[in-house]
Amino acid sequence: MVGREVRRPFLSEPRWVRMLLTTVALVFLASFLALPIAMVLAQALKKGFAFYLHALSEPDALSAIRLTLIVAGVTVPLNLLFGVAASWAITKFDFTGKKFLITLIDLPFSVSPVISGLIFVLLFGAQGRLGEWLGDHNIRIIFSVPGIILATVFVTFPFIARELIPLMQAQGNEEEYAAVTLGANGWQTFWKVTLPNIKWGLLYGVILCNARAMGEFGAVSVVSGHIRGLTNTIPLHVEILYNEYNFTAAFAVASILMLLAFVTLALKHWVEWRAAKDAASSEPGAETP
Amino acid sequence: MSIGIHQIVKKFGNFSALKGIDLNIETGELLALLGPSGSGKTTLLRVIAGLEEATSGQVFFLGDDVSRQKVSDRGVGFVFQHFALFRHMNVLDNIAFGLRVRPREQRPSEEKIKEKVHELLKLVRLDGLAPRFPSQLSGGQRQRVALARALAIEPKVLLLDEPFGSLDSKVRKELRQWLRRLHDRLHMTTIFVTHDQEEALEVADRVVVMNEGRIEQAGTPDEVYHKPANAFVYNFLGNVNLFHCRLEGGKAYIANTPVSIKVGVSPEAQKAKIYIRPHLLEISRFSQPDSFKGVIHFLNSAGSVAKVEVLSEWGEIVQVEVPQEQFRSLGLKKGETVFVTLKDAKLFHEDYAI
């Protein structure tokens, strides 16, 4: 049990230094976080609550919300599968090219999202070879929903794998070995031993992945083509409204993303708290006589 | 169940962990694999279990080649060094795991499983702890849960990797005597790995001493202790003093002190090493035939015997263990000059490298 730390006078700074640091931190937070949030809300509700609701229930806005949900609904399960498979492979097996795979997983983090989008435009767009073939067969990827999903999957795939790899490395393979000697097959070992041990890390990864999938702008903007009511996600819809000087509506739609951010934060906090609680109860040092 | 190990070689890249192991283990035997870290003892145990695949060679269970069989099909009970209990399951679920993962037609009813778990908990003397989680148990309790979990699948052979390695010395002494009694009751073929010679000699029917991927000697605790096959075994099974000596006319000379011991090496050898355990040296105040002179360098009489370090006339520290009674009657003090006699020593060729 970690008790509340006792303040040791000889280790703490003078009172005015503490006050100064706290003030700086608070002012910074207020001006860069609280103020914008208040602004978004104030702007969104400027023309009254009825207008706010109207801005959200207007067909184009509804279509953007629907598309964002579809994109996240497809992307997150795909990356969940990929993330678990990749971290399982990396932490439980030895194979050539393992280091290369780890580097590849990090790639979307190191590439600008706009470039990520451009890759898909070049790959599947009308000017590419593949694009010609796709055009002949009447398959649309760029400027349509599949392209948006592809770009989002690409941008968000490191989240879950990155979360799980260090966790699974720290846990080692002994419990899995034990399960196998007791007669469990690979599938049983995964469901009954591995998954329960990584569930909080996995959930944390899913939350981050979902937040990014819903909020992604750059890559999606390049591949979407901004067709109103068809290929606009929430962030793109906000941009269009803003560019049309429809500020109140833009802020109203933006407030949905803000709400998502709050929900994500709360969930993230809850998962961390649960994981810490679980970790504390399975601490090897905690012994009863 | 008898186990046959035939020419097992295991390589990790360029490193040979096992260099051709041959060993037969009788049904119902309690065998210790003893050796320093890196001797290959754990690798051998994992090869027997199937957790590690041998580079070449075969493992036989009751005469059947199981080398290509999967771990889950071999029916071995394996107890891991750090127990590897499932941390998210309580004791009951941990022990029941092996029964619950069986295919439906072989799986006992949930009632039978619970009955079996409680039987096992009684056997390992942990009744009443079924709802606890591994984190709520002490090291010794976790060890016994791990053992009960391995026994639940009614294995044909029980394999234990450093079973008492991570426990404190008092608990490990209790547990190893308990393991011996348990084995006498169950008569299951059991192999355990240890680096603690005392543990191996005390618990096992037969001890296999390993070093650098090879078996140095296999025999009863008596045999390996009293008739060591080579210097390594003698050295590993207890504290020793090492003297380099010259052989001449059937006598051994340490520095220029002649020592009369039976020369067991070939007569043309010129140099040999004498190994002698600290309790086989005798201290006296007066010169004896074949004794050497020294100065007392360090004394420690806490323990069952008094430990005395003597700085010999050729400048090496020699460890001597003196019974407490004799220690008191001699009244030894630091800095005093004494004479040391060799009561029994082992002679090995100089060229044997440890």
XYZ file of C-alpha atoms in Angstrom, chain B:
354
model
C 6.371 -44.537 -16.103
C 9.914 -45.090 -17.318
C 11.623 -42.445 -19.414
C 14.401 -43.026 -21.890
C 16.592 -40.228 -23.146
C 18.687 -41.062 -26.151
C 21.470 -38.883 -27.560
C 19.662 -35.603 -26.938
C 21.389 -32.612 -28.483
C 19.986 -29.103 -28.154
C 21.502 -26.090 -29.866
C 20.479 -22.467 -29.493
C 22.145 -20.872 -32.507
C 25.831 -21.591 -32.069
C 25.500 -22.507 -28.416
C 25.140 -26.174 -27.517
C 23.042 -26.424 -24.382
C 22.959 -30.237 -24.441
C 25.756 -32.228 -26.036
C 24.382 -35.738 -26.394
C 22.557 -36.823 -23.238
C 21.781 -40.485 -22.541
C 19.757 -41.316 -19.468
C 17.211 -43.842 -18.304
C 14.754 -43.083 -15.564
C 12.946 -45.932 -13.847
C 9.261 -45.991 -13.065
C 8.591 -44.366 -9.713
C 12.043 -42.910 -9.398
C 12.722 -39.515 -7.824
C 15.575 -38.079 -9.824
C 17.488 -34.831 -9.343
C 19.191 -33.008 -12.197
C 21.947 -31.121 -10.429
C 24.344 -28.623 -11.919
C 25.489 -25.014 -11.999
C 23.525 -22.472 -14.055
C 24.176 -22.986 -17.742
C 24.790 -26.713 -17.308
C 21.727 -27.572 -19.392
C 19.648 -29.124 -16.628
C 16.573 -26.966 -17.182
C 16.859 -27.356 -20.953
C 16.880 -31.138 -20.511
C 13.777 -30.952 -18.335
C 12.001 -28.805 -20.921
C 12.988 -31.217 -23.687
C 11.470 -34.088 -21.691
C 8.279 -32.047 -21.222
C 8.195 -31.022 -24.872
C 8.438 -27.302 -24.117
C 11.700 -27.308 -26.048
C 12.332 -29.337 -29.180
C 15.632 -31.245 -29.244
C 17.922 -30.554 -32.196
C 18.512 -34.310 -32.425
C 17.927 -37.402 -30.328
C 14.818 -39.024 -28.908
C 12.747 -39.100 -25.750
C 10.893 -42.313 -24.895
C 7.974 -42.661 -22.492
C 7.475 -46.356 -21.612
C 9.489 -47.238 -24.696
C 7.392 -45.099 -27.084
C 9.151 -42.335 -28.972
C 7.411 -39.094 -27.946
C 9.979 -36.729 -29.491
C 7.482 -35.409 -32.056
C 4.519 -35.341 -29.682
C 3.036 -31.996 -28.629
C 3.387 -30.857 -25.009
C -0.357 -30.993 -24.470
C -0.450 -34.653 -25.554
C 2.462 -35.869 -23.445
C 0.614 -35.879 -20.138
C 3.411 -34.393 -18.069
C 2.902 -32.392 -14.921
C 5.238 -29.423 -15.035
C 5.906 -27.113 -12.107
C 7.581 -23.893 -13.166
C 10.313 -22.147 -11.264
C 8.200 -19.054 -10.694
C 5.041 -21.174 -10.398
C 3.326 -19.520 -13.420
C -0.043 -19.570 -11.687
C -2.843 -17.959 -13.687
C -3.017 -14.629 -11.901
C -6.604 -13.826 -12.845
C -7.964 -17.126 -11.517
C -8.445 -18.207 -7.937
C -6.836 -21.328 -6.509
C -9.811 -23.527 -7.394
C -9.870 -22.376 -11.023
C -6.113 -22.712 -11.288
C -6.154 -26.337 -10.168
C -9.273 -27.151 -12.208
C -7.838 -25.657 -15.402
C -6.289 -28.874 -16.723
C -9.574 -30.756 -16.261
C -11.759 -28.007 -17.724
C -9.805 -27.691 -20.969
C -10.301 -31.366 -21.786
C -12.473 -32.262 -24.786
C -16.119 -32.547 -23.764
C -16.258 -36.336 -23.859
C -13.273 -36.690 -21.500
C -14.175 -33.824 -19.208
C -15.449 -34.766 -15.764
C -18.612 -33.081 -14.510
C -18.198 -29.774 -12.713
C -19.108 -31.543 -9.477
C -16.388 -34.160 -9.949
C -13.884 -31.429 -10.803
C -14.639 -29.575 -7.566
C -14.366 -32.806 -5.602
C -10.994 -33.534 -7.210
C -9.716 -30.014 -6.507
C -10.616 -30.315 -2.835
C -8.947 -33.691 -2.650
C -5.778 -32.169 -4.108
C -5.964 -29.163 -1.806
C -6.070 -31.548 1.112
C -3.085 -33.420 -0.313
C -1.003 -30.238 -0.531
C -2.394 -29.104 2.824
C -4.158 -26.004 1.570
C -7.798 -26.851 2.300
C -9.914 -23.757 2.627
C -7.784 -21.634 0.323
C -9.783 -22.426 -2.840
C -11.290 -18.919 -3.218
C -7.984 -17.104 -2.757
C -6.093 -15.519 -5.645
C -2.405 -16.286 -6.242
C -1.497 -12.773 -5.102
C -2.996 -13.527 -1.693
C -0.740 -16.542 -1.083
C 2.764 -16.857 0.302
C 5.565 -18.280 -1.822
C 5.329 -21.724 -0.272
C 1.558 -21.809 -0.728
C 1.875 -20.783 -4.370
C 4.395 -23.545 -4.867
C 1.951 -26.113 -3.534
C -0.904 -24.751 -5.653
C 1.350 -25.103 -8.698
C 2.040 -28.688 -7.662
C -1.645 -29.466 -7.121
C -2.452 -27.946 -10.521
C 0.148 -30.186 -12.170
C -1.130 -33.261 -10.320
C -4.762 -32.575 -11.268
C -4.307 -33.938 -14.790
C -2.983 -37.197 -13.293
C 0.297 -36.941 -15.172
C 2.449 -39.942 -15.951
C 5.506 -38.008 -14.885
C 6.072 -34.965 -12.712
C 8.701 -32.449 -13.760
C 9.785 -29.666 -11.410
C 12.025 -26.806 -12.471
C 13.947 -25.442 -9.470
C 10.868 -26.111 -7.354
C 12.157 -24.396 -4.257
C 14.454 -21.887 -5.938
C 12.506 -18.767 -5.096
C 11.600 -19.616 -1.509
C 13.463 -18.681 1.628
C 15.707 -21.308 3.177
C 13.463 -22.312 6.076
C 10.443 -22.889 3.829
C 12.472 -24.728 1.219
C 13.798 -27.190 3.792
C 10.284 -27.972 4.986
C 8.909 -28.246 1.480
C 11.576 -30.582 0.183
C 11.044 -33.051 3.000
C 7.352 -32.818 2.314
C 7.977 -33.454 -1.399
C 9.967 -36.573 -0.492
C 7.103 -37.885 1.650
C 4.577 -37.015 -1.045
C 6.614 -38.964 -3.567
C 6.789 -41.950 -1.252
C 2.994 -41.869 -1.185
C 2.278 -41.297 -4.876
C 5.211 -43.194 -6.433
C 5.046 -41.067 -9.521
C 8.134 -40.807 -11.698
C 9.508 -37.407 -10.721
C 12.378 -35.349 -12.052
C 13.426 -32.108 -10.449
C 16.062 -29.596 -11.381
C 18.189 -27.896 -8.760
C 21.492 -26.127 -8.349
C 21.504 -26.843 -4.611
C 23.567 -29.969 -3.907
C 22.173 -30.319 -0.411
C 18.632 -30.419 -1.803
C 19.541 -33.016 -4.436
C 21.384 -35.264 -1.999
C 18.653 -35.057 0.617
C 15.577 -35.610 -1.541
C 16.474 -37.705 -4.583
C 16.783 -41.460 -5.121
C 19.338 -40.744 -7.801
C 21.323 -37.641 -8.636
C 22.473 -36.711 -12.127
C 25.289 -34.180 -11.992
C 25.446 -32.061 -15.134
C 28.013 -29.621 -16.423
C 28.260 -27.756 -19.734
C 25.602 -29.819 -21.470
C 26.975 -33.180 -20.383
C 26.299 -35.671 -17.614
C 29.315 -35.879 -15.322
C 27.953 -38.619 -13.112
C 24.676 -40.336 -12.316
C 24.248 -42.312 -9.146
C 22.678 -42.528 -5.729
C 23.395 -39.601 -3.391
C 25.864 -41.883 -1.587
C 27.715 -42.772 -4.745
C 28.094 -39.282 -6.094
C 29.104 -37.929 -2.712
C 31.568 -40.614 -1.667
C 32.729 -41.903 -5.038
C 32.807 -38.839 -7.270
C 33.641 -39.697 -10.865
C 35.791 -36.633 -11.323
C 36.996 -33.408 -9.823
C 33.976 -31.470 -11.033
C 31.525 -33.687 -9.161
C 33.596 -33.630 -5.996
C 33.977 -29.914 -6.213
C 30.310 -29.265 -6.921
C 28.961 -31.422 -4.119
C 30.433 -29.393 -1.304
C 33.137 -27.018 -0.165
C 36.603 -28.149 -1.096
C 40.186 -27.061 -0.695
C 42.306 -27.457 -3.773
C 46.037 -28.206 -3.615
C 48.325 -28.545 -6.604
C 50.780 -31.313 -5.950
C 53.739 -33.119 -7.420
C 53.849 -36.928 -7.460
C 57.031 -38.761 -6.685
C 57.627 -42.353 -5.624
C 54.017 -43.010 -4.695
C 53.823 -39.907 -2.525
C 52.219 -36.564 -3.146
C 54.007 -33.346 -2.295
C 52.205 -30.071 -1.703
C 54.879 -27.409 -1.979
C 57.556 -29.393 -0.182
C 55.333 -31.060 2.372
C 54.978 -34.779 1.698
C 51.450 -36.036 2.109
C 50.789 -39.743 2.298
C 47.548 -40.477 0.563
C 46.611 -43.345 -1.681
C 47.642 -42.335 -5.168
C 44.744 -43.248 -7.406
C 46.042 -41.805 -10.649
C 48.304 -43.513 -13.173
C 51.868 -43.885 -11.834
C 53.539 -41.939 -14.668
C 51.560 -38.798 -13.827
C 53.751 -36.090 -12.401
C 51.262 -33.520 -11.354
C 47.857 -33.868 -9.781
C 45.280 -31.899 -7.904
C 44.251 -32.835 -4.416
C 40.710 -31.982 -3.390
C 39.776 -32.193 0.229
C 36.641 -31.178 2.088
C 37.077 -28.824 5.053
C 35.802 -31.401 7.567
C 38.404 -33.940 6.440
C 41.251 -31.762 7.620
C 42.409 -31.931 11.213
C 44.026 -29.187 13.232
C 46.468 -29.908 16.012
C 48.877 -27.864 18.047
C 51.834 -30.164 17.401
C 53.554 -31.412 14.285
C 52.277 -34.781 13.033
C 53.592 -37.022 10.263
C 52.472 -35.606 6.891
C 51.125 -32.415 8.394
C 51.778 -28.900 7.172
C 52.216 -25.746 9.161
C 49.998 -22.676 9.019
C 48.782 -19.596 10.811
C 45.175 -19.087 11.850
C 43.792 -16.329 9.650
C 40.083 -16.266 10.510
C 37.745 -17.948 12.986
C 33.980 -18.343 13.038
C 32.404 -20.644 15.581
C 28.757 -19.734 14.920
C 27.037 -22.823 13.506
C 27.122 -26.580 13.947
C 30.862 -26.639 13.276
C 33.570 -24.025 13.770
C 35.065 -22.679 10.550
C 38.770 -21.958 10.646
C 40.841 -20.452 7.874
C 44.519 -21.330 7.980
C 47.156 -19.487 5.964
C 49.422 -22.339 4.858
C 53.202 -22.140 4.688
C 53.028 -21.852 0.853
C 50.717 -18.893 1.157
C 47.259 -20.251 0.376
C 44.131 -20.023 2.514
C 42.941 -23.467 3.636
C 39.449 -23.947 5.036
C 39.071 -26.327 7.954
C 35.889 -27.324 9.794
C 36.404 -28.293 13.412
C 33.733 -29.943 15.582
C 32.605 -27.529 18.320
C 33.834 -29.753 21.142
C 37.315 -30.045 19.674
C 37.321 -26.344 18.884
C 36.686 -25.525 22.526
C 39.276 -27.945 23.876
C 41.933 -26.652 21.456
C 41.204 -23.054 22.452
C 42.312 -21.687 19.079
C 43.061 -17.970 18.686
C 43.673 -15.836 15.637
C 47.355 -15.570 14.671
C 48.408 -18.822 16.344
C 50.542 -21.375 14.524
C 48.903 -24.786 14.012
C 49.524 -28.032 12.135
C 47.024 -29.435 9.625
C 46.707 -33.111 8.672
C 44.818 -34.521 5.685
C 42.549 -37.361 6.814
C 41.123 -38.278 3.441
C 41.557 -36.636 0.099
C 40.673 -37.168 -3.537
C 43.388 -37.021 -6.141
C 42.583 -36.087 -9.719
C 44.716 -35.565 -12.803
C 46.063 -32.107 -13.331
C 44.673 -31.924 -16.860
C 41.063 -32.112 -15.724
C 39.614 -28.711 -16.290
C 36.764 -27.504 -14.158
